[in-house]
Amino acid sequence: MSTTAETIDAISTGYKWGFETDIEMDLAPKGLNEDIVRLISARKNEPDWLLEYRLKAFAAWQKMEEPDWARVAHPPIDYQDLHYYAAPKKKDGPKSLDEVDPELLKMYEKLGIPLKERAVLAGVVDDRPQIAVDAVFDSVSVATTYREALSKVGVIFCPISEAVRDHPDLVQQYLGSVVPVADNYFSALNAAVFTDGSFCYIPKGVRCPMELSTYFRINARNTGQFERTLIVAEAGAHVSYLEGCTAPQRDENQLHAAVVELIAMDDATIKYSTVQNWYPGDENGKGGIYNFVTKRGVCRGARSKISWTQVETGSAITWKYPSCVLIGEDSVGEFYSVAVTTHHQQADTGTKMIHIGKGSTSTIVSKGISAGKSNNTYRGLVRMLPSADGARNHTQCDSLLIGDTCGAHTVPYIESRNPSARVEHEATTSKIDEEKLFYCRQRGLTEEDAVNLIVNGFCKEVLKELPMEFAVEAQKLLAVSLEGSVG
Amino acid sequence: MLEIRGLTASIGEKPILKGIDLTVPDGEVHAIMGPNGAGKSTLGYVLSGRDDYTVTGGSVVYNGVDLLDMAPEQRAAAGVFLAFQAPIELPGVNNANFLRTALNAIRRAHGESELDAVQFLKLARIETKRLAMPDDMLKRNVNVGFSGGEKKRNEVLQMALLRPSLAILDETDSGLDIDALRIVADGVNALRAPTFSALVITHHQRLLDRLVPNRVHVLAHGRIVRSGGPELARELEKNGYADLLAEAA
């Protein structure tokens, strides 16, 4: 017993992304009302249709109630005590990377986010994969790299606020088409006050030549971050998208309510990977991000595919169910998830697979790791509609417990209205027990290395779905989250 | 040299080892025999540092250092290896990766350079070949889906790679067919050297035929009740423990 207890002790607040950056900010006054919604829209010079969209969302939100069905508990959120707009002060948007505030560039460098495009030199071979990055700092996008290279093949990758200006038809056509304004409390809030996020459009038949990624950073105090991401893959298009997030270490809780919408046409593939590393709060449960996120993709076309991979280590509360609506015939939905909770973290996460198209298939692999006094819940819905002839789902849901003061919960909802559809659900719960640890230590591994090895083995099926560089990052993150081996 | 003096240990409130005295000089192989529940496996666990047992008295000194003060991984670095009676499964952990991590941990502790994946595989393939193990055993997850025999062979492979100076084999021969038994015996014999010693816990003469121990000890009721040469094992095989137990009681 004592060994496990020591392991738990070793799990400390090893959050190395908790620093704060001193940047002069343009802050909206605290509080939420129609004027604030109008102010955000005005700051962003938005067209009327978008302001109307926001106001409609705000009206819907006011009539809604915060959902209480998730296995998470928190003091009531005072939505009037937040800033809904926070942007680094500047005269005009940076025209190029050279114009980005050096303090910001320094911060992203510290986070390991490359905001410099690597020059292609004649005769110099650089094997490192190119990744285009959109960096969102509090409410606005501060830089997007590789835009020129991408635009050569017709790929649009830019801050959504810019897309509203430069590609209004596309944005208007798709915004809210997957997650309607009044879908849920947090998505309605997001629709009313979202400030920035990324927009990606991959034209017909184009395989995006590099990974696209958005890096979200909450910096300002008492600020909510509400970003909006929209990815459209036309017929036969292919894209892999990565999302990363961190926040400074603060004693108060901060609200993050994002909406991500994905649209895949015939034969298109969207792979969306997240490494979520918001500040989780300290070992006493003080501070941390409240992460209430709506992520949904729709496979509109035949043989289209949407794959969600997430590694969730941060946030005080995670409320997140990346989902797939499988409309197209033989369309494919995938959800691979690792959720780690320690200390007092609470995660209620999973997915929804809605099968509408004939022969649609979905795979769910969920790995929950709980330590400390945390609670980790998998909540997943698999729904087979009458039209989903021959549809199939396989769900694998595994929980790993470290110590005996944490909780793991599995809440599957399965609805089948088509007799030819097949749904399989497997679930296991295991412990990192004395036996496994002792076996490893007897072979010479330290306790930390042993925990690491066992946890990585447990998550392997999910980690291998991540793009390679991200997988390495995720492994390190798991190690830090679980062991307090502060870097 | 391993010197155990007056070792007592319990699990919870229950005393299991009630005063073990045992000396294993370098270069020797000693067999530990005895009825079920005598404390043989406990002895192996206590020597290798498992937490569930509380050492209540006595000392264990190996090559001049007190083992009882050391964490399991420190004992491993000092050369102690326990071949488990029931090897543990580690789902998702690749056997080669596990073995390399373990080997490098021990090399690090000895101030030796770590092996990269290529160097390690070269070394591992030599050993798997010698132990007549299929190469894919390295690719599979540690002990997951292994047959009983494969698990035991995997223990011997680990021992061969980690090259301990004190090996404790806890009934590594039980449940093995003749071929597998030979592999276990050969595995130990291959390590035999003036600096290597082993404690072999077994019920069977057939292993000792191939291993030929320097000494045989009978453990019963938490004590060593008799010690002798290899002939003691043959005598036990013929007569059982009944006479000995009656004597000791």
XYZ file of C-alpha atoms in Angstrom:
736
model
C 0.000 0.000 0.000
C 2.678 2.483 0.987
C 4.264 2.463 -2.472
C 1.062 3.569 -4.125
C 0.621 6.268 -1.540
C 4.085 7.552 -2.316
C 3.261 7.630 -6.005
C 0.280 9.777 -5.240
C 2.457 12.088 -3.188
C 4.820 12.348 -6.094
C 1.997 13.682 -8.257
C 2.406 17.354 -7.626
C 1.484 20.476 -9.532
C 4.081 20.088 -12.194
C 2.482 22.654 -14.484
C 5.284 24.340 -16.336
C 3.124 26.418 -18.646
C 1.748 28.493 -15.779
C 3.714 31.684 -16.400
C 2.022 34.956 -17.190
C 2.905 37.307 -20.033
C 2.824 41.049 -19.541
C 1.103 42.496 -22.565
C -0.906 45.679 -22.770
C -4.495 44.605 -23.252
C -7.654 46.040 -24.700
C -10.303 44.763 -22.306
C -14.067 44.979 -22.573
C -15.761 45.856 -19.271
C -16.853 42.896 -17.163
C -20.299 41.494 -17.680
C -22.496 40.101 -20.395
C -25.408 41.859 -22.047
C -26.529 42.841 -25.507
C -24.195 45.825 -25.497
C -21.185 43.613 -24.919
C -22.278 41.379 -27.788
C -22.580 44.463 -29.984
C -19.219 45.728 -28.753
C -17.467 42.489 -29.705
C -19.076 42.555 -33.114
C -18.143 46.204 -33.583
C -14.513 45.662 -32.476
C -14.268 43.062 -35.157
C -16.015 45.154 -37.818
C -18.440 42.367 -38.473
C -21.175 42.334 -41.108
C -24.779 42.642 -39.988
C -25.634 39.003 -40.517
C -23.051 37.974 -37.961
C -24.230 40.500 -35.413
C -27.764 39.180 -35.878
C -26.467 35.648 -35.472
C -24.808 36.653 -32.192
C -27.865 38.455 -30.872
C -30.074 35.486 -31.716
C -27.676 33.243 -29.843
C -27.559 35.586 -26.885
C -31.364 35.682 -26.706
C -31.459 31.875 -26.798
C -28.764 31.600 -24.137
C -30.667 33.872 -21.767
C -33.585 31.453 -21.859
C -31.438 28.399 -21.297
C -30.156 26.806 -18.124
C -26.711 25.500 -17.392
C -26.760 21.712 -17.834
C -26.382 19.692 -14.653
C -26.352 16.118 -15.889
C -22.580 15.719 -16.031
C -20.695 14.185 -13.109
C -18.953 17.438 -12.266
C -19.482 19.807 -9.372
C -18.406 23.421 -9.157
C -19.546 26.612 -7.465
C -21.970 28.570 -9.643
C -20.263 30.476 -12.439
C -20.925 34.205 -12.324
C -21.224 35.023 -15.992
C -21.370 38.733 -15.182
C -17.960 38.658 -13.495
C -15.984 37.951 -16.658
C -14.418 39.932 -19.424
C -15.735 38.743 -22.755
C -13.166 40.473 -24.866
C -9.448 40.749 -24.252
C -6.986 41.517 -26.999
C -3.376 42.650 -27.065
C -3.363 46.374 -27.806
C -2.280 47.266 -31.294
C -3.024 49.774 -33.958
C -3.706 47.406 -36.824
C -3.469 43.676 -37.121
C 0.079 42.505 -37.803
C 0.648 42.304 -41.535
C 3.439 39.817 -41.157
C 5.260 37.930 -38.457
C 7.779 40.738 -38.236
C 5.051 42.964 -36.860
C 3.946 40.624 -34.079
C 4.763 41.885 -30.584
C 8.153 40.385 -29.673
C 6.816 39.628 -26.154
C 4.221 37.376 -27.765
C 6.730 35.695 -30.011
C 8.887 35.098 -26.942
C 5.950 33.574 -25.087
C 5.144 31.169 -27.901
C 8.783 30.256 -28.137
C 8.710 29.463 -24.412
C 5.731 27.228 -25.065
C 7.578 25.494 -27.865
C 5.212 26.747 -30.569
C 7.047 27.608 -33.764
C 5.780 30.956 -35.019
C 8.555 31.268 -37.531
C 8.297 29.761 -40.948
C 11.342 27.773 -41.799
C 12.890 29.167 -44.929
C 13.437 26.662 -47.670
C 17.052 27.094 -48.694
C 18.353 25.803 -51.954
C 20.184 22.559 -51.445
C 19.367 22.321 -47.735
C 17.251 19.357 -46.814
C 15.115 19.849 -43.751
C 13.328 16.678 -42.698
C 11.299 18.261 -39.988
C 7.643 18.337 -40.932
C 6.212 21.750 -41.628
C 3.291 22.713 -39.446
C 1.201 25.772 -40.095
C 0.212 27.478 -36.841
C -2.597 29.869 -35.972
C -1.863 31.328 -32.541
C -4.842 32.574 -30.565
C -4.012 34.730 -27.558
C -6.999 35.382 -25.298
C -9.635 36.699 -27.684
C -7.698 37.143 -30.899
C -5.488 35.394 -33.350
C -2.009 36.930 -33.232
C -0.282 35.081 -36.027
C -0.860 32.482 -38.675
C 2.102 30.923 -40.400
C 2.605 29.354 -43.829
C -0.459 31.053 -45.250
C 1.146 31.743 -48.574
C 2.350 28.197 -49.092
C -1.130 26.951 -48.277
C -2.947 29.404 -50.494
C -0.917 28.143 -53.477
C -2.856 24.879 -53.299
C -6.095 26.676 -52.523
C -6.176 25.890 -48.809
C -7.564 28.711 -46.716
C -6.176 28.787 -43.177
C -6.739 31.982 -41.267
C -8.316 33.459 -38.126
C -12.070 33.114 -38.338
C -12.499 36.873 -37.884
C -10.520 37.345 -41.059
C -12.488 34.668 -42.866
C -15.664 36.555 -42.014
C -14.190 39.521 -43.853
C -12.459 37.757 -46.749
C -14.635 34.687 -47.321
C -18.046 35.729 -45.989
C -20.026 33.350 -48.196
C -18.181 30.284 -46.970
C -18.438 31.297 -43.327
C -22.080 32.206 -43.575
C -22.844 28.937 -45.333
C -21.234 26.711 -42.716
C -21.128 28.590 -39.409
C -23.645 27.003 -37.068
C -24.561 24.343 -39.632
C -23.212 21.556 -37.410
C -23.746 23.045 -33.974
C -26.911 25.171 -34.176
C -27.101 28.369 -32.154
C -29.266 26.890 -29.416
C -27.667 23.447 -29.372
C -26.684 23.720 -25.749
C -26.044 26.319 -23.063
C -22.328 26.668 -23.695
C -22.536 26.591 -27.481
C -25.178 29.333 -27.360
C -22.901 31.395 -25.115
C -20.054 30.819 -27.533
C -22.153 31.823 -30.550
C -23.022 35.084 -28.813
C -19.544 36.120 -27.734
C -16.949 34.134 -29.695
C -14.010 36.303 -30.504
C -11.656 34.311 -32.653
C -10.544 30.889 -33.684
C -9.430 29.237 -36.872
C -11.048 28.746 -40.231
C -9.848 26.050 -42.622
C -11.154 25.334 -46.040
C -9.690 22.514 -48.111
C -10.919 22.626 -51.689
C -12.039 19.667 -53.732
C -9.480 16.932 -54.189
C -6.726 18.721 -52.272
C -4.592 16.932 -49.757
C -3.427 19.607 -47.357
C 0.381 19.613 -47.740
C 1.100 20.146 -44.032
C -0.444 19.751 -40.623
C -2.562 22.699 -39.591
C -2.644 23.687 -35.987
C -4.114 26.245 -33.668
C -2.548 27.061 -30.381
C -4.819 28.573 -27.762
C -3.463 30.538 -24.846
C -5.550 32.174 -22.147
C -3.445 34.872 -20.529
C -5.617 37.710 -19.215
C -7.144 37.520 -15.767
C -10.903 37.024 -15.304
C -11.334 36.411 -18.971
C -13.376 33.816 -20.696
C -12.058 32.320 -23.869
C -14.667 31.529 -26.470
C -13.120 30.435 -29.681
C -14.785 29.122 -32.725
C -13.208 26.754 -35.189
C -14.684 25.815 -38.529
C -13.130 23.258 -40.854
C -14.608 22.383 -44.228
C -13.185 19.583 -46.370
C -14.669 19.459 -49.862
C -15.040 16.215 -51.827
C -11.880 14.136 -51.761
C -10.028 16.631 -49.567
C -7.727 15.600 -46.739
C -6.608 17.504 -43.682
C -4.954 16.839 -40.355
C -5.515 19.498 -37.741
C -3.916 19.866 -34.324
C -5.043 21.902 -31.379
C -3.046 22.748 -28.270
C -3.933 24.832 -25.251
C -2.319 26.175 -22.070
C -3.030 28.878 -19.521
C -1.213 30.646 -16.673
C -1.427 29.263 -13.190
C -4.030 31.281 -11.283
C -6.011 30.866 -8.106
C -9.355 31.724 -9.674
C -11.178 29.578 -12.171
C -11.352 30.632 -15.766
C -14.022 29.764 -18.269
C -13.296 28.288 -21.657
C -16.274 27.483 -23.889
C -15.266 26.693 -27.435
C -17.196 25.395 -30.397
C -15.602 23.365 -33.158
C -17.486 22.420 -36.298
C -16.191 20.027 -38.953
C -17.780 19.314 -42.310
C -16.593 16.477 -44.547
C -17.987 15.952 -48.059
C -17.733 12.823 -50.262
C -14.492 10.900 -49.696
C -13.085 13.704 -47.551
C -11.085 13.022 -44.398
C -10.651 15.297 -41.410
C -8.362 14.237 -38.626
C -8.644 16.471 -35.587
C -6.161 16.008 -32.749
C -6.189 17.845 -29.453
C -3.693 17.974 -26.663
C -5.576 19.838 -23.974
C -3.357 21.117 -21.250
C -5.237 23.974 -19.618
C -4.108 24.740 -16.091
C -5.757 22.048 -13.930
C -5.707 23.835 -10.569
C -3.398 23.083 -7.677
C -3.292 19.983 -5.476
C -6.040 21.402 -3.270
C -8.341 21.996 -6.205
C -7.801 25.737 -6.249
C -7.917 27.473 -9.622
C -7.882 25.880 -13.034
C -9.845 26.196 -16.224
C -13.483 25.231 -16.590
C -13.527 23.663 -20.009
C -17.019 23.411 -21.496
C -16.553 22.600 -25.115
C -18.818 21.531 -27.968
C -17.059 19.725 -30.775
C -18.987 18.110 -33.552
C -18.290 16.932 -37.057
C -20.679 15.947 -39.759
C -19.783 13.378 -42.382
C -22.072 14.715 -45.094
C -20.593 12.852 -47.998
C -20.356 9.180 -48.872
C -17.217 7.495 -47.563
C -16.231 10.611 -45.679
C -14.309 10.232 -42.455
C -13.902 12.284 -39.308
C -11.452 11.190 -36.679
C -11.147 12.842 -33.266
C -8.104 12.150 -31.131
C -7.787 13.873 -27.800
C -5.336 13.786 -24.942
C -6.907 15.603 -22.020
C -4.613 16.293 -19.120
C -5.566 19.767 -18.007
C -8.571 21.802 -16.817
C -10.203 21.730 -13.405
C -13.378 20.608 -15.157
C -13.645 19.026 -18.554
C -17.056 18.779 -20.183
C -16.489 17.691 -23.718
C -17.981 15.213 -26.188
C -16.428 15.423 -29.663
C -19.047 13.832 -31.856
C -19.716 12.599 -35.358
C -22.957 12.784 -37.288
C -22.591 10.079 -39.908
C -24.958 11.034 -42.723
C -23.023 9.819 -45.755
C -23.207 6.219 -46.881
C -20.263 4.207 -45.583
C -19.012 7.240 -43.699
C -16.622 6.661 -40.802
C -16.445 8.265 -37.373
C -13.620 7.706 -34.915
C -12.968 8.859 -31.379
C -9.723 8.117 -29.590
C -9.334 9.623 -26.165
C -6.980 9.675 -23.218
C -8.274 11.628 -20.251
C -6.042 12.026 -17.209
C -7.298 13.457 -13.946
C -5.284 14.053 -10.779
C -5.765 16.019 -7.553
C -9.326 17.399 -7.645
C -9.800 17.452 -11.397
C -13.121 16.368 -12.811
C -13.509 15.105 -16.336
C -16.795 14.140 -17.907
C -15.890 13.361 -21.476
C -16.745 11.005 -24.283
C -18.401 11.144 -27.652
C -21.596 10.836 -29.635
C -21.797 8.758 -32.774
C -25.031 9.376 -34.644
C -25.450 6.828 -37.433
C -27.798 7.939 -40.190
C -26.155 6.697 -43.402
C -26.185 3.123 -44.627
C -23.095 1.166 -43.755
C -21.670 3.924 -41.579
C -19.126 2.720 -39.041
C -17.696 4.180 -35.881
C -14.915 3.285 -33.491
C -14.584 4.591 -29.951
C -11.483 3.963 -27.889
C -11.509 5.751 -24.548
C -8.786 5.511 -21.910
C -9.427 7.177 -18.584
C -6.672 7.522 -15.992
C -7.596 8.747 -12.527
C -5.295 9.610 -9.656
C -5.486 11.642 -6.459
C -9.004 12.648 -5.491
C -10.152 13.102 -9.053
C -13.190 11.836 -10.897
C -13.077 10.639 -14.469
C -16.257 9.815 -16.354
C -16.675 8.411 -19.834
C -20.060 9.379 -21.240
C -20.828 8.178 -24.730
C -23.839 7.885 -26.972
C -24.136 5.541 -29.925
C -27.373 6.051 -31.839
C -28.422 3.946 -34.813
C -31.261 5.594 -36.732
C -33.758 3.542 -38.778
C -31.955 4.512 -41.997
C -28.581 3.173 -40.805
C -28.742 -0.247 -42.478
C -25.730 -2.376 -41.680
C -24.121 0.324 -39.536
C -21.551 -0.785 -37.010
C -19.997 0.586 -33.854
C -17.296 -0.757 -31.640
C -16.612 0.876 -28.293
C -13.675 0.084 -26.071
C -13.648 1.892 -22.791
C -10.835 1.318 -20.300
C -10.203 2.903 -16.934
C -6.979 2.895 -14.967
C -6.957 3.840 -11.304
C -3.936 5.061 -9.371
C -4.511 4.899 -5.632
C -7.840 4.380 -3.933
C -9.266 7.888 -3.509
C -10.136 8.515 -7.163
C -13.143 7.510 -9.201
C -13.711 6.102 -12.693
C -17.191 5.984 -14.180
C -18.499 4.705 -17.474
C -21.866 5.860 -18.752
C -22.660 4.431 -22.178
C -25.947 5.247 -23.909
C -26.792 2.886 -26.744
C -29.884 3.338 -28.918
C -30.486 1.168 -31.945
C -33.510 1.591 -34.138
C -32.249 -0.537 -36.979
C -32.183 -4.328 -36.566
C -29.294 -4.748 -39.013
C -27.035 -2.356 -37.096
C -24.399 -3.777 -34.789
C -23.176 -2.156 -31.606
C -20.421 -3.558 -29.404
C -19.312 -2.167 -26.085
C -16.383 -3.391 -24.030
C -15.245 -1.869 -20.773
C -12.448 -2.686 -18.350
C -11.170 -1.196 -15.115
C -7.710 -1.878 -13.806
C -5.370 -0.517 -11.177
C -1.727 0.325 -11.201
C -1.264 -2.055 -8.356
C 1.637 -2.987 -6.133
C 2.234 -6.123 -8.148
C 2.834 -4.362 -11.456
C 4.955 -1.665 -9.840
C 7.008 -4.166 -7.909
C 7.596 -6.269 -11.011
C 8.993 -3.237 -12.842
C 11.025 -2.016 -9.885
C 12.493 -5.458 -9.332
C 13.841 -5.152 -12.884
C 15.552 -1.875 -11.953
C 12.987 0.756 -12.974
C 12.289 3.606 -10.594
C 8.725 3.937 -9.427
C 8.230 6.961 -11.681
C 9.541 5.150 -14.719
C 7.341 2.198 -13.863
C 4.184 4.327 -13.644
C 5.169 6.001 -16.893
C 5.668 2.737 -18.684
C 2.380 1.301 -17.467
C 0.408 4.450 -18.293
C 1.924 4.752 -21.759
C 1.179 1.112 -22.405
C -2.379 1.655 -21.299
C -2.784 4.611 -23.698
C -0.886 3.174 -26.620
C -3.904 2.536 -28.843
C -4.796 6.220 -28.630
C -1.310 7.750 -28.724
C -0.502 5.959 -31.956
C -3.353 7.856 -33.607
C -1.623 11.174 -32.971
C 0.745 12.715 -35.514
C 4.239 11.654 -34.519
C 5.559 14.883 -33.016
C 2.366 15.336 -31.070
C 2.548 11.780 -29.769
C 5.973 12.408 -28.285
C 4.676 15.625 -26.746
C 1.649 13.801 -25.346
C 3.793 11.106 -23.769
C 5.874 13.727 -22.034
C 2.737 15.484 -20.904
C 1.347 12.274 -19.417
C 4.592 11.801 -17.550
C 4.525 15.333 -16.168
C 0.830 15.224 -15.302
C 1.187 12.002 -13.414
C 4.542 12.306 -11.772
C 5.357 15.872 -10.955
C 8.686 15.486 -12.709
C 8.715 19.200 -13.292
C 10.778 20.303 -16.263
C 28.209 -13.360 -0.624
C 24.678 -13.336 0.706
C 24.351 -13.546 4.483
C 20.926 -13.841 6.057
C 20.875 -13.713 9.862
C 17.846 -14.269 12.072
C 15.474 -12.907 9.418
C 11.857 -12.613 10.546
C 9.058 -11.185 8.445
C 5.302 -11.023 8.547
C 2.418 -10.112 6.332
C -0.042 -8.025 8.280
C -0.033 -9.534 11.768
C 0.887 -12.975 10.544
C 4.517 -14.051 10.978
C 5.783 -15.983 7.941
C 9.545 -16.076 8.313
C 10.511 -16.986 11.855
C 14.284 -16.702 11.902
C 16.117 -17.609 8.714
C 19.861 -18.145 8.802
C 21.442 -18.765 5.436
C 24.766 -18.054 3.755
C 25.256 -18.309 0.014
C 28.905 -17.815 -0.962
C 29.704 -16.336 -4.386
C 29.839 -18.888 -7.155
C 27.350 -21.233 -5.498
C 23.828 -22.330 -6.344
C 21.610 -23.219 -3.411
C 18.247 -24.930 -3.659
C 15.385 -24.114 -1.310
C 12.801 -26.849 -0.938
C 9.944 -27.363 1.415
C 6.192 -27.890 1.693
C 3.659 -25.352 0.400
C 3.106 -22.435 2.748
C 6.533 -22.793 4.345
C 7.567 -19.242 3.402
C 9.736 -19.970 0.347
C 8.150 -17.328 -1.907
C 8.088 -14.881 1.007
C 11.829 -15.282 1.341
C 12.237 -14.394 -2.342
C 9.993 -11.338 -2.003
C 11.651 -10.113 1.191
C 15.110 -10.431 -0.358
C 13.998 -8.423 -3.394
C 12.149 -5.782 -1.373
C 8.436 -6.265 -1.868
C 6.461 -3.854 0.306
C 3.640 -6.119 1.433
C 5.965 -7.858 3.865
C 7.217 -6.279 7.030
C 10.660 -7.287 8.117
C 10.438 -7.589 11.898
C 14.002 -8.618 12.657
C 17.343 -9.896 11.463
C 19.612 -8.764 8.673
C 20.351 -9.440 5.031
C 23.793 -8.432 3.878
C 24.855 -8.890 0.264
C 28.424 -8.149 -0.757
C 28.826 -6.119 2.396
C 25.741 -3.908 1.983
C 22.479 -4.136 3.919
C 19.802 -5.038 1.379
C 16.925 -4.340 3.756
C 17.640 -0.599 3.619
C 17.352 -0.470 -0.148
C 14.437 0.136 -2.517
C 13.641 -2.720 -4.915
C 15.256 -0.918 -7.866
C 18.416 -0.310 -5.814
C 18.577 -3.993 -5.010
C 18.141 -4.769 -8.695
C 21.034 -2.441 -9.446
C 23.064 -4.250 -6.767
C 22.575 -7.443 -8.783
C 19.469 -9.016 -7.206
C 17.043 -10.613 -9.651
C 13.804 -12.407 -8.803
C 12.257 -14.717 -11.378
C 8.583 -14.549 -10.431
C 6.518 -17.628 -9.816
C 3.608 -15.841 -11.523
C 5.094 -13.243 -13.898
C 3.025 -10.058 -14.156
C 1.263 -8.946 -17.346
C 1.800 -5.365 -18.511
C -0.827 -4.565 -21.165
C 0.352 -2.282 -23.971
C 3.982 -2.411 -22.799
C 6.160 -3.865 -25.512
C 8.473 -6.584 -24.196
C 11.559 -5.216 -25.981
C 10.856 -1.721 -24.701
C 10.379 -3.024 -21.168
C 13.579 -5.045 -21.250
C 15.582 -2.178 -22.726
C 14.244 0.260 -20.132
C 15.158 -2.177 -17.365
C 18.572 -2.961 -18.795
C 19.371 0.715 -19.265
C 18.230 1.538 -15.735
C 20.685 -1.020 -14.411
C 23.445 0.075 -16.782
C 22.894 3.661 -15.637
C 23.171 2.603 -12.014
C 26.514 0.985 -12.871
C 27.735 4.078 -14.692
C 27.596 2.328 -18.065
C 26.322 3.891 -21.262
C 22.724 3.206 -22.268
C 21.952 1.000 -25.237
C 19.955 2.378 -28.141
C 17.192 0.340 -29.729
C 19.469 -1.155 -32.384
C 22.215 -2.169 -29.956
C 19.643 -3.630 -27.628
C 17.871 -5.675 -30.288
C 21.163 -7.160 -31.415
C 21.865 -8.279 -27.877
C 18.316 -9.473 -27.260
C 18.264 -11.558 -30.452
C 21.383 -13.436 -29.344
C 19.680 -14.344 -26.080
C 16.297 -15.252 -27.594
C 18.074 -17.525 -30.024
C 20.014 -19.187 -27.244
C 16.799 -19.693 -25.291
C 15.002 -21.007 -28.386
C 12.418 -18.255 -28.104
C 10.686 -16.895 -31.188
C 11.715 -13.325 -32.068
C 8.136 -12.120 -31.894
C 8.270 -12.619 -28.133
C 10.156 -9.316 -28.045
C 7.420 -7.535 -29.976
C 4.548 -8.781 -27.873
C 3.326 -7.046 -24.755
C 5.012 -8.114 -21.517
C 3.562 -11.522 -20.608
C 0.161 -10.657 -22.126
C -1.320 -13.731 -23.750
C 1.814 -15.734 -22.980
C 1.358 -19.391 -22.098
C 2.636 -20.457 -18.692
C 5.798 -21.797 -20.288
C 6.353 -18.636 -22.325
C 6.068 -16.494 -19.206
C 8.712 -18.537 -17.441
C 10.964 -18.397 -20.491
C 10.491 -14.648 -20.568
C 11.740 -14.501 -16.986
C 14.827 -16.423 -17.996
C 15.329 -14.069 -20.955
C 15.179 -11.079 -18.609
C 17.677 -12.750 -16.311
C 20.008 -13.467 -19.234
C 19.866 -9.824 -20.376
C 20.118 -8.192 -16.972
C 22.949 -10.517 -15.902
C 22.317 -10.405 -12.157
C 24.920 -11.540 -9.643
C 22.288 -12.980 -7.312
C 19.362 -14.743 -8.989
C 16.383 -15.951 -7.016
C 14.194 -18.344 -8.988
C 10.779 -18.863 -7.460
C 9.494 -22.180 -8.807
C 10.487 -21.143 -12.289
C 10.381 -24.829 -13.232
C 6.840 -25.590 -12.107
C 4.418 -26.412 -14.879
C 7.155 -26.689 -17.479
C 7.718 -29.520 -19.933
C 11.132 -31.157 -20.240
C 12.340 -28.840 -23.006
C 11.358 -25.690 -21.154
C 12.914 -27.065 -17.997
C 16.190 -27.523 -19.811
C 16.028 -23.929 -20.972
C 15.596 -22.695 -17.405
C 18.477 -24.830 -16.159
C 20.700 -23.797 -19.067
C 19.759 -20.174 -18.402
C 21.110 -20.408 -14.866
C 24.102 -22.525 -15.824
C 25.094 -19.991 -18.484
C 25.395 -17.336 -15.794
C 27.469 -19.470 -13.486
C 30.671 -17.687 -12.579
C 32.779 -17.127 -9.485
C 30.852 -13.872 -8.891
C 27.382 -15.320 -9.476
C 25.176 -17.081 -6.989
C 21.594 -18.284 -7.073
C 18.791 -19.323 -4.786
C 16.561 -21.801 -6.579
C 13.172 -22.450 -5.028
C 11.786 -25.678 -6.398
C 9.734 -28.755 -5.650
C 11.409 -30.958 -8.205
C 14.491 -33.078 -8.367
C 14.389 -32.942 -12.181
C 15.534 -29.302 -12.200
C 18.256 -30.009 -9.686
C 19.501 -32.876 -11.857
C 20.439 -30.292 -14.439
C 21.447 -27.502 -12.081
C 23.357 -29.513 -9.497
C 23.189 -27.197 -6.467
C 26.060 -26.816 -4.049
C 23.648 -26.939 -1.124
C 20.016 -27.874 -0.525
C 17.969 -26.294 2.285
C 14.576 -27.319 3.530
C 12.336 -24.471 4.618
C 9.373 -25.368 6.830
C 7.252 -23.297 9.206
C 9.342 -20.223 8.431
C 12.682 -21.777 9.367
C 15.407 -23.725 7.667
C 14.988 -27.125 9.246
C 17.698 -28.967 7.394
C 20.573 -28.333 5.031
C 22.711 -30.725 3.054
C 24.343 -31.517 -0.253
C 22.574 -32.450 -3.507
C 21.767 -35.874 -2.048
C 19.277 -34.236 0.347
C 17.027 -33.354 -2.585
C 17.005 -36.935 -3.814
C 16.181 -38.157 -0.331
C 13.250 -35.727 -0.120
C 12.029 -36.784 -3.539
C 11.887 -40.366 -2.195
C 10.576 -39.825 1.341
C 8.688 -36.524 1.235
C 8.745 -33.922 3.994
C 6.722 -35.841 6.607
C 9.700 -37.151 8.621
C 11.439 -33.789 8.536
C 8.343 -31.930 9.625
C 7.760 -34.306 12.494
C 11.377 -33.794 13.551
C 11.064 -30.033 13.389
C 7.786 -29.941 15.301
